[in-house]
Coordinates of N, CA, C and O in Angstrom, one line a residue:
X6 N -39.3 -42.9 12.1 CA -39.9 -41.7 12.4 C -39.8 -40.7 11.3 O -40.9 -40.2 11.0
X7 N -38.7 -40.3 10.6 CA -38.5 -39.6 9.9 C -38.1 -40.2 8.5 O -37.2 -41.0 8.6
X8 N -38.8 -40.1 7.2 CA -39.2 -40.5 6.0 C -37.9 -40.2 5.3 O -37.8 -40.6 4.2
X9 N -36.7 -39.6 5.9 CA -35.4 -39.0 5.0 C -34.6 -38.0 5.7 O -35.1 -37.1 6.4
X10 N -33.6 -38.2 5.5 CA -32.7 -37.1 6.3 C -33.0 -35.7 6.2 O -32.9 -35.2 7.3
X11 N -33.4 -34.8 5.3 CA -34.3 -33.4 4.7 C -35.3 -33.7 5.8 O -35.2 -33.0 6.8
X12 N -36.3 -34.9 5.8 CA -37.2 -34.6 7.0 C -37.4 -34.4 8.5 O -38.3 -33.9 9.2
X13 N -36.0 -34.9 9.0 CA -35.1 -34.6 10.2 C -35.1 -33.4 10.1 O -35.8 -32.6 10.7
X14 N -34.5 -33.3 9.3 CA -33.5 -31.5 9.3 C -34.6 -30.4 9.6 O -34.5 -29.5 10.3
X15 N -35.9 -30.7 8.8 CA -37.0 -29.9 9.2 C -37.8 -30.4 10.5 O -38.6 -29.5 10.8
X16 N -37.8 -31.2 11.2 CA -38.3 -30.9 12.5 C -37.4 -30.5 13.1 O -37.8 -30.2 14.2
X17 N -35.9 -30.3 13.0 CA -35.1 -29.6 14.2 C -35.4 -28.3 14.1 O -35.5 -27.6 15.1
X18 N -35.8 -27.8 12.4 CA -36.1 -26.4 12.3 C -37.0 -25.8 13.0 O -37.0 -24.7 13.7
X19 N -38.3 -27.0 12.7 CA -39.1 -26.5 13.4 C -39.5 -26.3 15.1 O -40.2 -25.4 15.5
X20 N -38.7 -27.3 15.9 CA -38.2 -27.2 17.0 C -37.7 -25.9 17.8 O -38.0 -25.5 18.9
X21 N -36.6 -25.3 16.5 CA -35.7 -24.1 17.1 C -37.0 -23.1 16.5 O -36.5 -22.1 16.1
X22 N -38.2 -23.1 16.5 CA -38.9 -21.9 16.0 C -38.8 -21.1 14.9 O -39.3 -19.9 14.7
X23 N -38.0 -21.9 13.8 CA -37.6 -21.8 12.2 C -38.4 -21.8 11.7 O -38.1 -22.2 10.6
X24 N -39.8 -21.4 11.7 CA -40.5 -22.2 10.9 C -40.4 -22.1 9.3 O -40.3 -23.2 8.7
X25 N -40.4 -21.2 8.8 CA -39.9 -20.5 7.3 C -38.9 -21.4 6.5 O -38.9 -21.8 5.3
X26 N -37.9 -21.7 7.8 CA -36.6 -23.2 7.3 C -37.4 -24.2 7.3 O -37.2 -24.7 6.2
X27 N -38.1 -24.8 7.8 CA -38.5 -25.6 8.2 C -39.8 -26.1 7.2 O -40.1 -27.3 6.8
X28 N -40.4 -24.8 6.9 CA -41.4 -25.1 6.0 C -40.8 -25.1 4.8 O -41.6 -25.5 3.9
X29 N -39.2 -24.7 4.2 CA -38.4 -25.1 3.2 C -37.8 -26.3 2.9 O -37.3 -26.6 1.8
X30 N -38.0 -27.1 4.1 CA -36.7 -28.7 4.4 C -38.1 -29.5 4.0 O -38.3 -30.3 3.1
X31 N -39.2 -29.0 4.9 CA -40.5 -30.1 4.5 C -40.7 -30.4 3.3 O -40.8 -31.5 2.8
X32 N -40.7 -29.0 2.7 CA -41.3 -29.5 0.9 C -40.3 -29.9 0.2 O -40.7 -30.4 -0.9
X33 N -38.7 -30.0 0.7 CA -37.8 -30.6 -0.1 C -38.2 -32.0 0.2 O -38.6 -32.7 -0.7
X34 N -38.0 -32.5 1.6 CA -38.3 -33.7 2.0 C -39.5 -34.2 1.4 O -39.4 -35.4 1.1
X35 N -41.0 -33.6 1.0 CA -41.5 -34.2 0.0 C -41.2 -34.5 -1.3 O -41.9 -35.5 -1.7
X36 N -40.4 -33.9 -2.3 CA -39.8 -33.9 -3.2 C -39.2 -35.8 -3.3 O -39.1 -36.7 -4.0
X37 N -38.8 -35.4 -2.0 CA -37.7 -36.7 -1.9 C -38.8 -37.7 -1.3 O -38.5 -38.8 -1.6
X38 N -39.8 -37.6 -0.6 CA -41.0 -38.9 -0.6 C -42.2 -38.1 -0.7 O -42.8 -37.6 0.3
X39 N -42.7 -37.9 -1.9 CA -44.1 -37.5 -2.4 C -45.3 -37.7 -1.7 O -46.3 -37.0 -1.8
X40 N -45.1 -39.0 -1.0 CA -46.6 -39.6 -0.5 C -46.4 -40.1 0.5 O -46.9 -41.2 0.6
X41 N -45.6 -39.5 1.6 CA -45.3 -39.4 3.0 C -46.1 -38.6 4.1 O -45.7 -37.5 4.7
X42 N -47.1 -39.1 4.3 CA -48.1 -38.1 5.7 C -47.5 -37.4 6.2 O -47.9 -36.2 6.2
X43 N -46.0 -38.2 6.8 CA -46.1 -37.4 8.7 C -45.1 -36.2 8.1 O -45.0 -35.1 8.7
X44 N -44.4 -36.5 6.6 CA -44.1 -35.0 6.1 C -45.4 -34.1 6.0 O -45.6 -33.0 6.7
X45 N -45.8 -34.4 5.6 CA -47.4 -33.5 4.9 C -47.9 -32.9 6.4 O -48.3 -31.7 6.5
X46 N -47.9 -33.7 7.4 CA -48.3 -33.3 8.4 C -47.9 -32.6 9.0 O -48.6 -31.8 9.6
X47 N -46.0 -32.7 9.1 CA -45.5 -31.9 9.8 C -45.3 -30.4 9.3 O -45.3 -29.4 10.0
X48 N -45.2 -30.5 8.0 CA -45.4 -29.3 7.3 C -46.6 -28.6 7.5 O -46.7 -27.4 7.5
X49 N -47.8 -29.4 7.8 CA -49.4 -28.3 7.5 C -48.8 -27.6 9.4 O -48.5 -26.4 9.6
X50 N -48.8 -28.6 10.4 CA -48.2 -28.0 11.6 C -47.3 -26.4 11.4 O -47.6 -25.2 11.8
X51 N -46.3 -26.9 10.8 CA -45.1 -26.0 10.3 C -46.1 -24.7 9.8 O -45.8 -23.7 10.4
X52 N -47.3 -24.5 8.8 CA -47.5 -23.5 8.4 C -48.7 -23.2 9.1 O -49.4 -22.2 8.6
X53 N -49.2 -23.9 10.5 CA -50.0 -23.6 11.4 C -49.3 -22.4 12.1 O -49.7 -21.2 12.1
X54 N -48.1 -22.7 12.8 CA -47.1 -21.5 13.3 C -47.0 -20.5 12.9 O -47.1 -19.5 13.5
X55 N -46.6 -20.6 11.2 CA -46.5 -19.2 10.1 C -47.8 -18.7 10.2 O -47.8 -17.5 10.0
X56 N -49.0 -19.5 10.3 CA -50.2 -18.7 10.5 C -50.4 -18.6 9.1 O -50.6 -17.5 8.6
X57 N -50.4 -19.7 8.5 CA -50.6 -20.4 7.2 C -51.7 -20.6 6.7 O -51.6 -21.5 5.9
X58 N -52.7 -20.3 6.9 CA -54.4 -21.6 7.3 C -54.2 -22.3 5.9 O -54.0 -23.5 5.7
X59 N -54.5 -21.4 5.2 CA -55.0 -22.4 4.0 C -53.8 -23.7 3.7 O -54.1 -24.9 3.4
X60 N -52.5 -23.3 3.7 CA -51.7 -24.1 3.2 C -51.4 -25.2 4.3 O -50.9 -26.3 4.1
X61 N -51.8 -24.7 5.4 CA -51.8 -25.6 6.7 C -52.9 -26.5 6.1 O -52.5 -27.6 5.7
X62 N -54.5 -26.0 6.1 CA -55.3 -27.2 5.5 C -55.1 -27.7 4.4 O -55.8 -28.7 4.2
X63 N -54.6 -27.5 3.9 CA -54.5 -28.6 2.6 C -53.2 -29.7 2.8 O -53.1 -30.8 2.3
X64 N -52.2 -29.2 3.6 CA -51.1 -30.4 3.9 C -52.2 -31.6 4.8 O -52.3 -32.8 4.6
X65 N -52.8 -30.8 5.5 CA -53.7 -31.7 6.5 C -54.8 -32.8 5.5 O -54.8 -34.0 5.2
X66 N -55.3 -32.0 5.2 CA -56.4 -32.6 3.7 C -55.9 -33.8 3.1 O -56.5 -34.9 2.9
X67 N -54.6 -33.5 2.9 CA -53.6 -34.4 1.5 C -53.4 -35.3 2.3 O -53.9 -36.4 1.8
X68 N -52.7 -35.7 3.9 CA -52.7 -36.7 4.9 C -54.0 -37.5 5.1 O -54.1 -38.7 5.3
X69 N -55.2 -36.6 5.1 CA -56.6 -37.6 5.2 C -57.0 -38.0 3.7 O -57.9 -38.9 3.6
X70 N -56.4 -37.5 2.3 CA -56.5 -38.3 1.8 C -55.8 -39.7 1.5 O -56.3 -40.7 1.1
X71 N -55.1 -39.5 1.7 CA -53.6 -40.6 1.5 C -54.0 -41.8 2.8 O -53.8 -43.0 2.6
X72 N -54.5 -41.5 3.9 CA -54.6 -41.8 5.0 C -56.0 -41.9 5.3 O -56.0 -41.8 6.6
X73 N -57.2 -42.1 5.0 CA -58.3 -41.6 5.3 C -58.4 -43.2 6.6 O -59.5 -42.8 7.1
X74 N -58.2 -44.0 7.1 CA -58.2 -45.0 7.9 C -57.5 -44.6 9.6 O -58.0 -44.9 10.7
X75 N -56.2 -43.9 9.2 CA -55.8 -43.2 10.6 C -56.3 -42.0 11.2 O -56.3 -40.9 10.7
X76 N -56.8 -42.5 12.5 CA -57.3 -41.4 12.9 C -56.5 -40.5 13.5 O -57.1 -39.5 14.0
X77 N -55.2 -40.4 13.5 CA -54.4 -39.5 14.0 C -54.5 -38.4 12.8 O -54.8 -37.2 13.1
X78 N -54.3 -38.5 11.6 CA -54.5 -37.7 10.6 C -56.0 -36.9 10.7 O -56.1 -35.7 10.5
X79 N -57.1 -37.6 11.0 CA -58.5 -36.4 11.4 C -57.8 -35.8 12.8 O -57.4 -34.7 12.5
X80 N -57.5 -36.2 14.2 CA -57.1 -35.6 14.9 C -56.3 -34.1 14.9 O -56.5 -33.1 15.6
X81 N -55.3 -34.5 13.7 CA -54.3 -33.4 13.3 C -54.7 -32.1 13.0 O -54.4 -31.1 13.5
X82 N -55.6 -32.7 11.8 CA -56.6 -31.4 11.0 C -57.5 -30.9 12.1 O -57.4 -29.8 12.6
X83 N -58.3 -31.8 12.6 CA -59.2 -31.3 13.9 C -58.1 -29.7 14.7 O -58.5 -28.5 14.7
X84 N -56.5 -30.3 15.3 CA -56.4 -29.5 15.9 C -56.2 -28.2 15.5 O -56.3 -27.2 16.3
X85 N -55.7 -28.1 14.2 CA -55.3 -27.1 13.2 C -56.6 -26.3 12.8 O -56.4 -25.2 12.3
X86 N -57.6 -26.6 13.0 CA -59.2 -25.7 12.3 C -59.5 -25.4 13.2 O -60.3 -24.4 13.2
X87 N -59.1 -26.1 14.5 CA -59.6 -25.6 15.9 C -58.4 -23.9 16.5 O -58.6 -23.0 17.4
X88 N -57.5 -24.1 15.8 CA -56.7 -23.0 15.6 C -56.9 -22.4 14.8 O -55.9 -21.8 14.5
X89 N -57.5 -22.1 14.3 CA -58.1 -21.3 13.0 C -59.4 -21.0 13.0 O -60.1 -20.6 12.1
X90 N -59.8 -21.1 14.1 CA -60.9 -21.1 14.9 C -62.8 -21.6 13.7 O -63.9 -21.1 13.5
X91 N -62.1 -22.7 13.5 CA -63.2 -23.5 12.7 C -63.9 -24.5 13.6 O -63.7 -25.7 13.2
X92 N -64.6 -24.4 14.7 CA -64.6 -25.3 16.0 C -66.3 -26.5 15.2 O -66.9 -27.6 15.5
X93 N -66.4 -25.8 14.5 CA -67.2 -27.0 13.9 C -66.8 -28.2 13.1 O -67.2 -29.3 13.3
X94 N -65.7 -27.6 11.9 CA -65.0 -28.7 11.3 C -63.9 -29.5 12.4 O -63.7 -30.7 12.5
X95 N -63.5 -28.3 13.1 CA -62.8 -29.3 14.3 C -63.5 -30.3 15.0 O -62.7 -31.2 15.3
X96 N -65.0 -30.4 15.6 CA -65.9 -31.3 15.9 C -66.0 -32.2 15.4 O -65.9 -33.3 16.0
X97 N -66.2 -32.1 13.9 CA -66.6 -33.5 12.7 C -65.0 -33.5 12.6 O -64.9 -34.3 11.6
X98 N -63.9 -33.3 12.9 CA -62.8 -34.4 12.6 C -62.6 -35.5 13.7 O -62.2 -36.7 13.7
X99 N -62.9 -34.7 14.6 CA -62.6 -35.4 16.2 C -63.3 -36.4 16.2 O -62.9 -37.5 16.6
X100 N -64.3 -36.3 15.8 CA -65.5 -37.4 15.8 C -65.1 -38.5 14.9 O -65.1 -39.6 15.2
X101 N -64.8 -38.1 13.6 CA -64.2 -39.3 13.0 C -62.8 -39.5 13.6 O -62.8 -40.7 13.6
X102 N -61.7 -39.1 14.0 CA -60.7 -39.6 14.9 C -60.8 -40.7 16.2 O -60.1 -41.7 16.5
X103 N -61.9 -40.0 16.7 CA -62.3 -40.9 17.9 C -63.3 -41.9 17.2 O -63.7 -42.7 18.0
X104 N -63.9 -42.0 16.0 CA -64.9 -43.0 15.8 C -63.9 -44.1 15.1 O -64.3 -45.3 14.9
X105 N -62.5 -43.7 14.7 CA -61.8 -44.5 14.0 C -60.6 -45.4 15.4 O -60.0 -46.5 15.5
X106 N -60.6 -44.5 16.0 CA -60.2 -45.1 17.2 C -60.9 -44.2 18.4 O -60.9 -43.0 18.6
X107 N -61.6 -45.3 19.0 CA -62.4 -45.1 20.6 C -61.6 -45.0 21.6 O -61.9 -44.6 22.7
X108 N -60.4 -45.5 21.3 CA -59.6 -45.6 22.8 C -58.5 -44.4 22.8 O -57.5 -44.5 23.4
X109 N -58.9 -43.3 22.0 CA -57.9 -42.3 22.1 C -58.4 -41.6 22.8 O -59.4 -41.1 22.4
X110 N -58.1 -41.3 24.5 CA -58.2 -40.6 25.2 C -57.8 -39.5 25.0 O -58.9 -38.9 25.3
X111 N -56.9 -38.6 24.7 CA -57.0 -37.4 23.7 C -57.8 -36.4 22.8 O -58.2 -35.3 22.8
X112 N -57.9 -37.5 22.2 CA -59.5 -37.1 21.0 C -60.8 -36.8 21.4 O -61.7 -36.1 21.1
X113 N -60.3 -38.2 22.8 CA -61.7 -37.8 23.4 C -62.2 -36.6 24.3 O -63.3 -36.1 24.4
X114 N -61.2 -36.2 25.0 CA -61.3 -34.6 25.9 C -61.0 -34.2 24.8 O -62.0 -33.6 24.8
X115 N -60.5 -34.0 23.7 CA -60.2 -32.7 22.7 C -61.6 -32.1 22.3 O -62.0 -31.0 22.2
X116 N -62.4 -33.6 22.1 CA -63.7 -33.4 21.4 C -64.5 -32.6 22.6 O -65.1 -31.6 22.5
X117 N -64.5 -33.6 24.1 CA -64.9 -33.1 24.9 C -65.3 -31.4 25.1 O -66.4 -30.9 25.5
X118 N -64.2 -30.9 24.9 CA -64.0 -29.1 25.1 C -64.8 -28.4 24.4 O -65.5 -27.5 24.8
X119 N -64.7 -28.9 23.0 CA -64.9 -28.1 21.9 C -66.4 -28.6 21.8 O -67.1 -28.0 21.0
X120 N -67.0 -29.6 22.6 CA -68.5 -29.9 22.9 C -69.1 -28.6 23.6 O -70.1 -27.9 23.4
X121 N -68.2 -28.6 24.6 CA -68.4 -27.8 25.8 C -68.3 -26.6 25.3 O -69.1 -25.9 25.9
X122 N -67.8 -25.9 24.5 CA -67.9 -24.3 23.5 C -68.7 -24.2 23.1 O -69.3 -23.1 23.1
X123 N -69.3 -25.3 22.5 CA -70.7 -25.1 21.7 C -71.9 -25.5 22.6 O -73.1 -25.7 22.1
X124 N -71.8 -25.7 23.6 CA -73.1 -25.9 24.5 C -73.1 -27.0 24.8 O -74.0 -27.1 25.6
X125 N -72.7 -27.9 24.6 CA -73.5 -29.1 24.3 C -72.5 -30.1 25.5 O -71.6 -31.0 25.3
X126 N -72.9 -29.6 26.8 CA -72.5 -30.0 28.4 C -72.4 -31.7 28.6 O -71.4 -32.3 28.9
X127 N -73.9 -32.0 28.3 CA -74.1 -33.6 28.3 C -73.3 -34.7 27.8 O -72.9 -35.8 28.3
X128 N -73.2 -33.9 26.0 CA -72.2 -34.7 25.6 C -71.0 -34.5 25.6 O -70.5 -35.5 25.0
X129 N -69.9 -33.3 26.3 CA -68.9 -32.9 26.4 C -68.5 -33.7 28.0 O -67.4 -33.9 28.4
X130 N -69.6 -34.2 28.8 CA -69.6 -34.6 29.7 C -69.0 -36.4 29.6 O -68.0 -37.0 30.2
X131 N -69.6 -36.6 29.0 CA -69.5 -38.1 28.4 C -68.3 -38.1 27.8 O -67.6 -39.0 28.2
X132 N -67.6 -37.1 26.6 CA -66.5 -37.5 26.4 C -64.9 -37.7 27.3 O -63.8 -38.3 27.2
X133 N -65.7 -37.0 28.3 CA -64.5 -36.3 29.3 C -64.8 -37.8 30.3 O -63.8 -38.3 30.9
X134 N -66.2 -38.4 30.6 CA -65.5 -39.5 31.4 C -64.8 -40.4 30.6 O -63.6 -40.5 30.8
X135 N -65.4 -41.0 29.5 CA -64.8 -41.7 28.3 C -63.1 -41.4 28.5 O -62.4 -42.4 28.4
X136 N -62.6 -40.3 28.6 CA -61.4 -39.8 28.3 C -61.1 -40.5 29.6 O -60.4 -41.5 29.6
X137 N -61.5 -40.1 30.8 CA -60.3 -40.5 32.2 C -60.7 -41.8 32.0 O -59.8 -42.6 32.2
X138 N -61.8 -42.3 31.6 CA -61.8 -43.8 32.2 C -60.2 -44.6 31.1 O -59.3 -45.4 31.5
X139 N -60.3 -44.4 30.4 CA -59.3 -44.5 28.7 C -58.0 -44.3 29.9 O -57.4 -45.3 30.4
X140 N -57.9 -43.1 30.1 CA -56.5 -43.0 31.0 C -56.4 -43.8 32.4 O -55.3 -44.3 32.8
X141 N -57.4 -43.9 33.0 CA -57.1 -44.9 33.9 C -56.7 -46.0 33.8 O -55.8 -46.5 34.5
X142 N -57.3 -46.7 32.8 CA -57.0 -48.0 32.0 C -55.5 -48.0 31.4 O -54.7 -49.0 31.3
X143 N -55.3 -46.9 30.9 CA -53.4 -46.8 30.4 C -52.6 -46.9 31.5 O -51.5 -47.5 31.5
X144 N -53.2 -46.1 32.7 CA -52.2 -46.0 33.8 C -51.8 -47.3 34.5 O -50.7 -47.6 34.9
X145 N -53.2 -48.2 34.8 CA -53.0 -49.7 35.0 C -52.6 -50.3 34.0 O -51.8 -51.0 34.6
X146 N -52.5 -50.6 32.7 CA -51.5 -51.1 32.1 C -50.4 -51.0 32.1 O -49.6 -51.8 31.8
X147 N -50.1 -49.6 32.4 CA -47.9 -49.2 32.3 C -48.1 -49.7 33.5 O -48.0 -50.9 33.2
X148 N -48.2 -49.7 34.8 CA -48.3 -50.4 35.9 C -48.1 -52.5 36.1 O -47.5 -53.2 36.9
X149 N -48.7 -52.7 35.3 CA -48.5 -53.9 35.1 C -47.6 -54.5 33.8 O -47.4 -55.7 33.6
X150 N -47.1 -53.6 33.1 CA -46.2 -53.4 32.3 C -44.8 -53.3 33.1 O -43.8 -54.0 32.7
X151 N -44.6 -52.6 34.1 CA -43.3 -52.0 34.4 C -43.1 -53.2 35.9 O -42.1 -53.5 36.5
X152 N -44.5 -53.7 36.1 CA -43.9 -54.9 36.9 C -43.7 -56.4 36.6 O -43.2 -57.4 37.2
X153 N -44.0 -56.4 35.6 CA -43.7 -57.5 34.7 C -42.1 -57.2 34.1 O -41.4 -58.1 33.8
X154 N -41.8 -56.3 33.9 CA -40.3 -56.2 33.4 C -39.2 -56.1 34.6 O -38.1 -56.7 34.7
X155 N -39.6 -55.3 35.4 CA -39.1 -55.3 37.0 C -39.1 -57.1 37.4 O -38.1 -57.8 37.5
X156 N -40.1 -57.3 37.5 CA -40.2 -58.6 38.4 C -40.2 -59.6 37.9 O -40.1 -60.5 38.7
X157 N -40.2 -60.1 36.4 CA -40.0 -61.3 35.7 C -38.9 -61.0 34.5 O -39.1 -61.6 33.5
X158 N -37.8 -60.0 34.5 CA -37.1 -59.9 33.8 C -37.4 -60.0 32.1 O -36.8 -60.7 31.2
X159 N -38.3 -59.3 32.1 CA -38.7 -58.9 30.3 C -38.6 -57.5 30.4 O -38.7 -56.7 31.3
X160 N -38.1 -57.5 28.7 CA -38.0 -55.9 28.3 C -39.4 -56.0 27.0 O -39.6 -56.6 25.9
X161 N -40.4 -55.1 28.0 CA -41.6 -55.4 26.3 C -41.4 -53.7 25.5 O -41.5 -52.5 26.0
X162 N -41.0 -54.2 24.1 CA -41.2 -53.0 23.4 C -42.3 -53.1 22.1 O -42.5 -53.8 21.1
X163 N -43.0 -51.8 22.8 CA -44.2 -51.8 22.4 C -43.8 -51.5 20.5 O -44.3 -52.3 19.6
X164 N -42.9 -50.2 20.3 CA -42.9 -50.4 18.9 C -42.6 -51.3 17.9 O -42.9 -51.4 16.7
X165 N -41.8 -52.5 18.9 CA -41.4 -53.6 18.0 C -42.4 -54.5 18.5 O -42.1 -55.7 18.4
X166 N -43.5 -54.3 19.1 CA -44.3 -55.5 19.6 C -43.9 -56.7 19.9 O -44.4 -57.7 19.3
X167 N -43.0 -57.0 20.6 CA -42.4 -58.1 21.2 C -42.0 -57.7 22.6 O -42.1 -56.6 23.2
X168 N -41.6 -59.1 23.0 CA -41.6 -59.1 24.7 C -40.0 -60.1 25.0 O -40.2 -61.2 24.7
X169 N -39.3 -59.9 25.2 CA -38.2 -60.3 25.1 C -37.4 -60.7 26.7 O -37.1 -59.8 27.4
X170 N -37.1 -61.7 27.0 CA -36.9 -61.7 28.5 C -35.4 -61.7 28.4 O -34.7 -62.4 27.6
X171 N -35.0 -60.8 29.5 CA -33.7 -60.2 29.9 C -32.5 -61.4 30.1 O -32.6 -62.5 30.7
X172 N -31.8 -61.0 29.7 CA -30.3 -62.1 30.2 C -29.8 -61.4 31.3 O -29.4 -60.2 31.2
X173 N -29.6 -62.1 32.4 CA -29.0 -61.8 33.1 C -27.6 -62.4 33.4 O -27.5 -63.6 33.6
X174 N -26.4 -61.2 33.4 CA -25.1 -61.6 33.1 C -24.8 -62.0 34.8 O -25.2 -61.5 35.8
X175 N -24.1 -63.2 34.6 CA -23.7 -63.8 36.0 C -21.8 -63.8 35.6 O -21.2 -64.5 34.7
X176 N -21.3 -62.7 36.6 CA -20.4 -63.2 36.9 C -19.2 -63.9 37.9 O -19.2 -63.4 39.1
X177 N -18.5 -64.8 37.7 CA -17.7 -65.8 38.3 C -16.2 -65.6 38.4 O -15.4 -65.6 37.5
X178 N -15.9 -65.3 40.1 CA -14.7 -64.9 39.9 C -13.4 -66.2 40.3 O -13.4 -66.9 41.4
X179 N -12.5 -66.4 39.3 CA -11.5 -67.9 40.0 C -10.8 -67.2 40.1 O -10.5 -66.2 39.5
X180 N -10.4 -67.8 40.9 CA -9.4 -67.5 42.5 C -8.3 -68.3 42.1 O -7.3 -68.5 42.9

């Protein structure tokens, strides 16, 4: 999760409402990995708080260039312009977020809203079923996720993508 110890240290900052620390640990922790997103990212965040815009978009910018494939990186910027009240560039990121991944239910009500600001009901409407149906579908998956580990003794972890079935310790008492 964290690119370096410096990068830790600045999300705790930014955590405790540091931001100023925080936006000091990030750029060191870039120093220390130059071409690390989720620094870049956490930093453009970090100077979204300070009420940063411009330097907020360009940390964001620098992640879609480095990154232009993940759509969490359009997502990011989307939400940052949409705080900065750019609800158009916020539209065209969302759209590429959700066109880079369809199944982010997030992106999809994010985009949904910001349809619905600008008028546009029909298709704000459509994102927003798109979105619950997306979440309905997650919720029956952890559902059959958590009874598959419950009831057939597997532990699945998703970040390590593997499925691992449980040992169960038996023990034996002599008498």
């Amino acid at each position: 999760m964290f690119a370096n110890k410096t990068h830790k240290q600045a999300d705790e900052a930014l955590k405790k409402g540091n931001f100023e620390k925080s936006i000091e640990l990030y750029s060191k922790a870039l120093k220390e990995s130059p071409y690390e997103c989720n620094i870049l990212s956490d930093r453009g965040v970090a100077y979204l708080h300070a009420k940063q815009k411009d330097k907020s978009l360009a940390d964001f910018d620098r992640a879609v260039e480095l990154q232009p494939d993940y759509s969490y990186r359009y997502a990011s910027r989307a939400f940052a312009r949409n705080n900065f009240g750019d609800i158009d560039g916020a539209i065209l990121d969302y759209e590429k977020a959700v066109g880079l991944d369809p199944e982010d239910a997030v992106g999809q009500n994010n985009l949904g809203l910001l349809l619905e600001q600008k008028g546009y009901q029909k298709e704000a409407d459509d994102r927003f079923k798109r979105a619950d149906s997306l979440s309905e579908m997650e919720d029956e998956l952890l559902d059959v996720i958590d009874d598959l580990e419950e009831n057939h003794n597997l532990n699945i972890d998703f970040k390590k993508n593997e499925v691992r079935e449980e040992k169960t310790s038996t023990k034996s008492e002599f008498k």
